Coordinates of C-alpha atoms in Angstrom, one line a residue:
X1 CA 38.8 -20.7 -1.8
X2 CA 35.0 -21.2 -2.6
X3 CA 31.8 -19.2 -1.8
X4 CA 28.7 -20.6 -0.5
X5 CA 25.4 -19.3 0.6
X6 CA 24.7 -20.1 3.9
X7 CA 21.4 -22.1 4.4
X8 CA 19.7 -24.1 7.1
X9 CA 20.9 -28.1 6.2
X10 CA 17.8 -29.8 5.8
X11 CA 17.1 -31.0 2.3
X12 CA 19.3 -29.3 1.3
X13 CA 21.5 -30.1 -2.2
X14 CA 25.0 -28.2 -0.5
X15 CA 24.6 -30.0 2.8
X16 CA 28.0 -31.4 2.7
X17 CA 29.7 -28.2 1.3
X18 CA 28.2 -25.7 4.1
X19 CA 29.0 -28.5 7.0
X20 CA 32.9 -28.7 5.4
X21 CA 32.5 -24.9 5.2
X22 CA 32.2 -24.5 9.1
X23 CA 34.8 -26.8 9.7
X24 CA 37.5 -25.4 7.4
X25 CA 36.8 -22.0 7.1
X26 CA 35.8 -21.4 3.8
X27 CA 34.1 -17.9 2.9
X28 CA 30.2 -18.2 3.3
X29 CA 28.6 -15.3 2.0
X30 CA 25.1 -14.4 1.0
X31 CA 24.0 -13.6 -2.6
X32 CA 20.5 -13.2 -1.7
X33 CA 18.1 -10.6 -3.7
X34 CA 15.4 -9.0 -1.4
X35 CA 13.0 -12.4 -2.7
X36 CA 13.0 -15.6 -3.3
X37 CA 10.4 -15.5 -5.0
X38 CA 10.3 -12.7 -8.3
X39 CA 6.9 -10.7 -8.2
X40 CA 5.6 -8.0 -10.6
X41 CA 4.2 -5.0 -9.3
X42 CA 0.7 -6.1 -9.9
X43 CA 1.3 -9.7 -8.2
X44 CA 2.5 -7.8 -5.5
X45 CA 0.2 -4.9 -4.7
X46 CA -2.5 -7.8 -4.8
X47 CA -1.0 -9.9 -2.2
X48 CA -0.6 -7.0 -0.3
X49 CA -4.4 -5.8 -0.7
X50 CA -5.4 -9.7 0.1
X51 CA -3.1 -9.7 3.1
X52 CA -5.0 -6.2 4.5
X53 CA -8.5 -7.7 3.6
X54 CA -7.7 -10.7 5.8
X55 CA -6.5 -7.7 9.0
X56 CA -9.7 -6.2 8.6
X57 CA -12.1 -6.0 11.9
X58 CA -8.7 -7.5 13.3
X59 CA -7.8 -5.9 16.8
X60 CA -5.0 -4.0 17.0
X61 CA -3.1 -2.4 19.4
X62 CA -4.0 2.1 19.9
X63 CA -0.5 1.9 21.2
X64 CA 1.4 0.8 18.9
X65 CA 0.1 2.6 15.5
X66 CA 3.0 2.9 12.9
X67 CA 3.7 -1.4 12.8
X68 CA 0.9 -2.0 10.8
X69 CA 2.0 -0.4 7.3
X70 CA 2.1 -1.3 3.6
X71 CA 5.8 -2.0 4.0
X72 CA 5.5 -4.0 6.9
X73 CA 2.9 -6.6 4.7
X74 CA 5.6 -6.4 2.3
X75 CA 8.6 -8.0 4.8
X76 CA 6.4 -10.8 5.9
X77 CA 5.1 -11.5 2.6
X78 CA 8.9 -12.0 1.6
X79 CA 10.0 -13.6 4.7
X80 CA 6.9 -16.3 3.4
X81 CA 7.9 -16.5 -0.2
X82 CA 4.6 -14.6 -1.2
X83 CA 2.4 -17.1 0.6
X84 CA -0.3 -15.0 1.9
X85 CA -1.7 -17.6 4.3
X86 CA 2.0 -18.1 6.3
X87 CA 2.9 -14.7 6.1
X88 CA -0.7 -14.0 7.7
X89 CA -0.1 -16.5 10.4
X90 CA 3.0 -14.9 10.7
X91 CA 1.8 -11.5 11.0
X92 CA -0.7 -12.2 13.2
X93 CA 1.6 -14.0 16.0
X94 CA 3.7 -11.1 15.7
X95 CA 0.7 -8.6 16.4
X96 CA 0.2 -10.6 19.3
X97 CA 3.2 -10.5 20.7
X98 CA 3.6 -6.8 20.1
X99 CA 0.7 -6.5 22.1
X100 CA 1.8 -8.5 25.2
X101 CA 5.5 -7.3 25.2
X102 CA 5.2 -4.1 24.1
X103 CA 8.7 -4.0 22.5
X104 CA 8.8 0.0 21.2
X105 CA 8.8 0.7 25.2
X106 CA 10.8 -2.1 25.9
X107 CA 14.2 -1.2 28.0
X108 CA 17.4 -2.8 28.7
X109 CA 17.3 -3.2 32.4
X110 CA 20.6 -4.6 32.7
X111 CA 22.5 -1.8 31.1
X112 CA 20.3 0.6 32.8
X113 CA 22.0 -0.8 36.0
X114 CA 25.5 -1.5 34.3
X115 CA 26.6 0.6 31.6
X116 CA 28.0 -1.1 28.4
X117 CA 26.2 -4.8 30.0
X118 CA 25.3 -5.6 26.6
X119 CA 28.5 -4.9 24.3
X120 CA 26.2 -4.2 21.3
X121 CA 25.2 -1.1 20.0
X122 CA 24.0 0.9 17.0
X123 CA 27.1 3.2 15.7
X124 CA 25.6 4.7 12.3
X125 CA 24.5 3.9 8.7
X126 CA 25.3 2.0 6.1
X127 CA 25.4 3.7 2.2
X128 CA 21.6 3.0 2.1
X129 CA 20.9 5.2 5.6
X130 CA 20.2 1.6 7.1
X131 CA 21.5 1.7 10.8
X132 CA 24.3 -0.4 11.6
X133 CA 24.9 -2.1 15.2
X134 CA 28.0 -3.7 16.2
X135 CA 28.9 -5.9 18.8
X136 CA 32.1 -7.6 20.1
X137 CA 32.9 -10.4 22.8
X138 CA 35.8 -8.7 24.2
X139 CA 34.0 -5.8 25.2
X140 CA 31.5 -7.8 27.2
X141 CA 31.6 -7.1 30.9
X142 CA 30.6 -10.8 31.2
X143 CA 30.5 -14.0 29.3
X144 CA 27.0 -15.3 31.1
X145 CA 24.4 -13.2 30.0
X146 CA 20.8 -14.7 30.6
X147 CA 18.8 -15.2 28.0
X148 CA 15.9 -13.0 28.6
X149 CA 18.5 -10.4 29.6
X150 CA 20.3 -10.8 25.9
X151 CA 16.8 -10.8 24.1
X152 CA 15.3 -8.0 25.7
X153 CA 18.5 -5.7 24.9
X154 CA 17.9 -7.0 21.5
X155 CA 14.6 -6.3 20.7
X156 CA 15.4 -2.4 22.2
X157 CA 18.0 -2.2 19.6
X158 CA 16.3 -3.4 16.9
X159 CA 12.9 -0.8 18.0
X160 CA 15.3 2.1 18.7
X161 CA 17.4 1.3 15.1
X162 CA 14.2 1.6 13.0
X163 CA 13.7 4.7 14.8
X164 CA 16.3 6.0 13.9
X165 CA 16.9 4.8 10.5
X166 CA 17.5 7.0 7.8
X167 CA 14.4 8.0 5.2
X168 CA 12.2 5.5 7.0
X169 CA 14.5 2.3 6.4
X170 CA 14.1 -0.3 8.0
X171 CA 17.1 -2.8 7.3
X172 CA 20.6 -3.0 9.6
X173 CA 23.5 -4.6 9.3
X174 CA 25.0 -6.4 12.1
X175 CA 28.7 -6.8 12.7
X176 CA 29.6 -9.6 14.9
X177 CA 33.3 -9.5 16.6
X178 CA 33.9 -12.9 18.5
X179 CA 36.8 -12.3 19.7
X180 CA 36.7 -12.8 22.6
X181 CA 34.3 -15.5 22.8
X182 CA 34.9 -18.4 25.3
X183 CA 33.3 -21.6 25.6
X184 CA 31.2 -20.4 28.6
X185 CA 29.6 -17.8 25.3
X186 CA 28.6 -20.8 23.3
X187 CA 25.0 -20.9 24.2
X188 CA 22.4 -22.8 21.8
X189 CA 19.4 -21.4 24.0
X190 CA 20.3 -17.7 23.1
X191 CA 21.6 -18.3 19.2
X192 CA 17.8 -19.5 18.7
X193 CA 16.1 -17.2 21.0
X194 CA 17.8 -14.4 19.0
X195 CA 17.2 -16.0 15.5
X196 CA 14.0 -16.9 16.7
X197 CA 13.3 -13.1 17.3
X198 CA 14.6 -11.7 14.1
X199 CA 13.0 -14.2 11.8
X200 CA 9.6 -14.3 13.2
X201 CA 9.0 -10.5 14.7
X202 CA 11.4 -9.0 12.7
X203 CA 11.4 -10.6 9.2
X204 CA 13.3 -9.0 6.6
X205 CA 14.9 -6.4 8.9
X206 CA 18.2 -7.9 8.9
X207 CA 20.6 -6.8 5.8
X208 CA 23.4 -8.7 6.5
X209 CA 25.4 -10.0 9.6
X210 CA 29.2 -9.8 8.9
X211 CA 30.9 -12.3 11.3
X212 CA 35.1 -11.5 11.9
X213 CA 37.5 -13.1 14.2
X214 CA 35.9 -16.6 13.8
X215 CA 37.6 -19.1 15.4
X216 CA 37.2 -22.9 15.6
X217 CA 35.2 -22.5 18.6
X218 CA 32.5 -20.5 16.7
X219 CA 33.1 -23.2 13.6
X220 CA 32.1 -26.0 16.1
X221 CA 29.0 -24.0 17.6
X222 CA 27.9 -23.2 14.0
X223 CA 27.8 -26.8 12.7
X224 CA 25.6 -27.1 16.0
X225 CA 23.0 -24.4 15.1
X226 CA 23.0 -23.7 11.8
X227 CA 20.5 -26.8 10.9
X228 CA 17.9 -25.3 12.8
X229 CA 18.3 -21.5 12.0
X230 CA 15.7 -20.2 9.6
X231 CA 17.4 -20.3 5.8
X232 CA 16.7 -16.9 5.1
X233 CA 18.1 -15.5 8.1
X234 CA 21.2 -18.0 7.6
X235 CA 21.9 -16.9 3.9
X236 CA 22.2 -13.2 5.1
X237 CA 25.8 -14.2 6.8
X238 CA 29.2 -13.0 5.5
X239 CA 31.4 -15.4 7.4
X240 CA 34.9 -15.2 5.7
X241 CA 38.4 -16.6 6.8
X242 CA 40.7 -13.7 5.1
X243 CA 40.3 -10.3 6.5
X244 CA 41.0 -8.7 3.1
X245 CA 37.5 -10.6 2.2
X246 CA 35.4 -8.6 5.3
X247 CA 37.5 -5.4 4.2
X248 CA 35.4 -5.8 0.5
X249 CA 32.3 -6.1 2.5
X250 CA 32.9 -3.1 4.7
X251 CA 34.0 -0.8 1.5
X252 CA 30.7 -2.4 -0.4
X253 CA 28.5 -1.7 2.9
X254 CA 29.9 1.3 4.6
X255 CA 30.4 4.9 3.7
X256 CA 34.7 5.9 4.1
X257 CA 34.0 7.2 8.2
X258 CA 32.2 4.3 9.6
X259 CA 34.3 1.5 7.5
X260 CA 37.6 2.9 9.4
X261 CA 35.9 3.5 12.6
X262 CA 35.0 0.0 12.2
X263 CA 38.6 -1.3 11.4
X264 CA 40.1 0.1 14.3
X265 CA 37.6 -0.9 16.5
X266 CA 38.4 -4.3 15.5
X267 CA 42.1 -3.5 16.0
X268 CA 41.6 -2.5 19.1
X269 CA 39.4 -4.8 20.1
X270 CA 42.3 -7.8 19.6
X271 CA 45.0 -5.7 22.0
X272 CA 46.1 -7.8 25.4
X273 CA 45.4 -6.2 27.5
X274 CA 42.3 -4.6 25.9
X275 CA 42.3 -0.6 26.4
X276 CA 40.5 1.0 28.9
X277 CA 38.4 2.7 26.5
X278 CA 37.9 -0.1 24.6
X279 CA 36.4 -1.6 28.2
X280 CA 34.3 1.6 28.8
X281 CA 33.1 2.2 25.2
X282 CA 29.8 3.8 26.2
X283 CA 32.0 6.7 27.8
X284 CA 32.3 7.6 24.3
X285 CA 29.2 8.3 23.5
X286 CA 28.6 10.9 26.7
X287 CA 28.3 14.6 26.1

């Protein structure tokens, strides 16, 4: 059994192994430090002071006051390799579109109309007080979610999960259960809209994404999109083919409660028929 870091293909010396990985199976897991690029503290508290002289006299938005931070310059200087001129580009498109989307008001309007619409949800904290959402096929009420629809219920999840994270964190973990998934959920539009999302808007946020109940169905829409995902957002997957393997991940990710919750919801998740509480999750959740 091998273990490869999952990376975009182009140029890249493991193309074959990470195609061949998809195909068979093998374990792809991420052994990523927080940068590419090593930087002492000096190195980096300059690039941050360059980044901030570049913002000045720079119009930004009285509503939205707590983006702009020393941390924040610090994600997209990572998500750049250090490169203060693309992470500034970077930063700047995001500004913009914080100020034309608003996305810390931003609702889910389709689960405001059907509870649970969007089978993903925030359900705690990792060991680091990072929030943790999960999300599972099975417990979708529907296999043909629009785009927009899918994106918007993202980006509230990802502005109410850094609200709620733990000693001003601002990582999660993702947990991905496709099964489930049907060919109708293999959509190419919303894989990139989503990746597109996370890797320019919210660099650096994502932990890990911890992908179980693969199938060759997901294998063959991998192959299809993993080319054109963003490397650094690719090398963040744990996709494994033993359970014992995601079992390691959960006990290295997860405090003792969540990692069980987590396992049974997984084992519930694969019961025919699937349990009525298991179809009504967000009842859960009600006082």
């Amino acid at each position: 059994m091998r273990t490869e870091t999952a990376t975009a293909l182009e140029a890249h010396p493991r193309k074959e192994q990470i195609l061949m990985s998809a195909a068979t199976g093998w374990e792809v897991r991420s052994t990523r430090t927080d940068s590419a690029v090593s930087m002492s503290d000096g190195e980096d508290a300059a690039q941050i002071k360059e980044i901030w002289g570049h913002l000045e006299g720079y119009e930004h938005d009285p509503d939205d006051p707590d983006f702009l931070s020393e941390q924040t310059l610090r994600r997209y200087l990572i998500a750049r390799d250090w490169d203060v001129s693309a992470s500034e580009k970077q930063l700047k498109d995001t500004l913009q579109w914080r100020r034309e989307t608003k996305p810390q008001h931003v609702v889910c309007a389709f689960c405001q109309k059907t509870p649970g619409g969007h089978a993903m949800r925030q359900v705690g904290f990792d060991k680091s007080g990072w929030s943790v959402i999960n999300s599972c096929f099975a417990q979708c009420c529907t296999q043909h979610q629009p785009v927009d629809s899918a994106i918007q219920h993202l980006v509230y999840l990802l502005e109410n999960a850094e609200r709620a994270s733990k000693h001003g964190t601002y990582s999660f973990v993702w947990v991905i259960d496709f099964k489930g998934m049907k060919i109708t959920s293999c959509n190419p539009r919303l894989a990139l809209a989503v990746e597109h999302i996370v890797s320019n808007h919210y660099p650096e946020r994502l932990r890990a994404c911890v992908v179980v109940n693969h199938r060759m169905l997901f294998q063959t829409f991998w192959v299809a999109v993993c080319g054109v995902i963003h490397a650094r957002t690719a090398a963040k997957l744990h996709i494994h083919r033993h359970f014992h393997k995601v079992e390691e991940d959960f006990t290295e990710l997860f405090p003792d409660e969540l990692k069980w919750w987590l396992l049974d919801e997984i084992r519930l998740n694969k019961s025919h028929p699937l349990p009525e509480s298991q179809k009504t999750f967000w009842k859960g959740f009600s006082s």
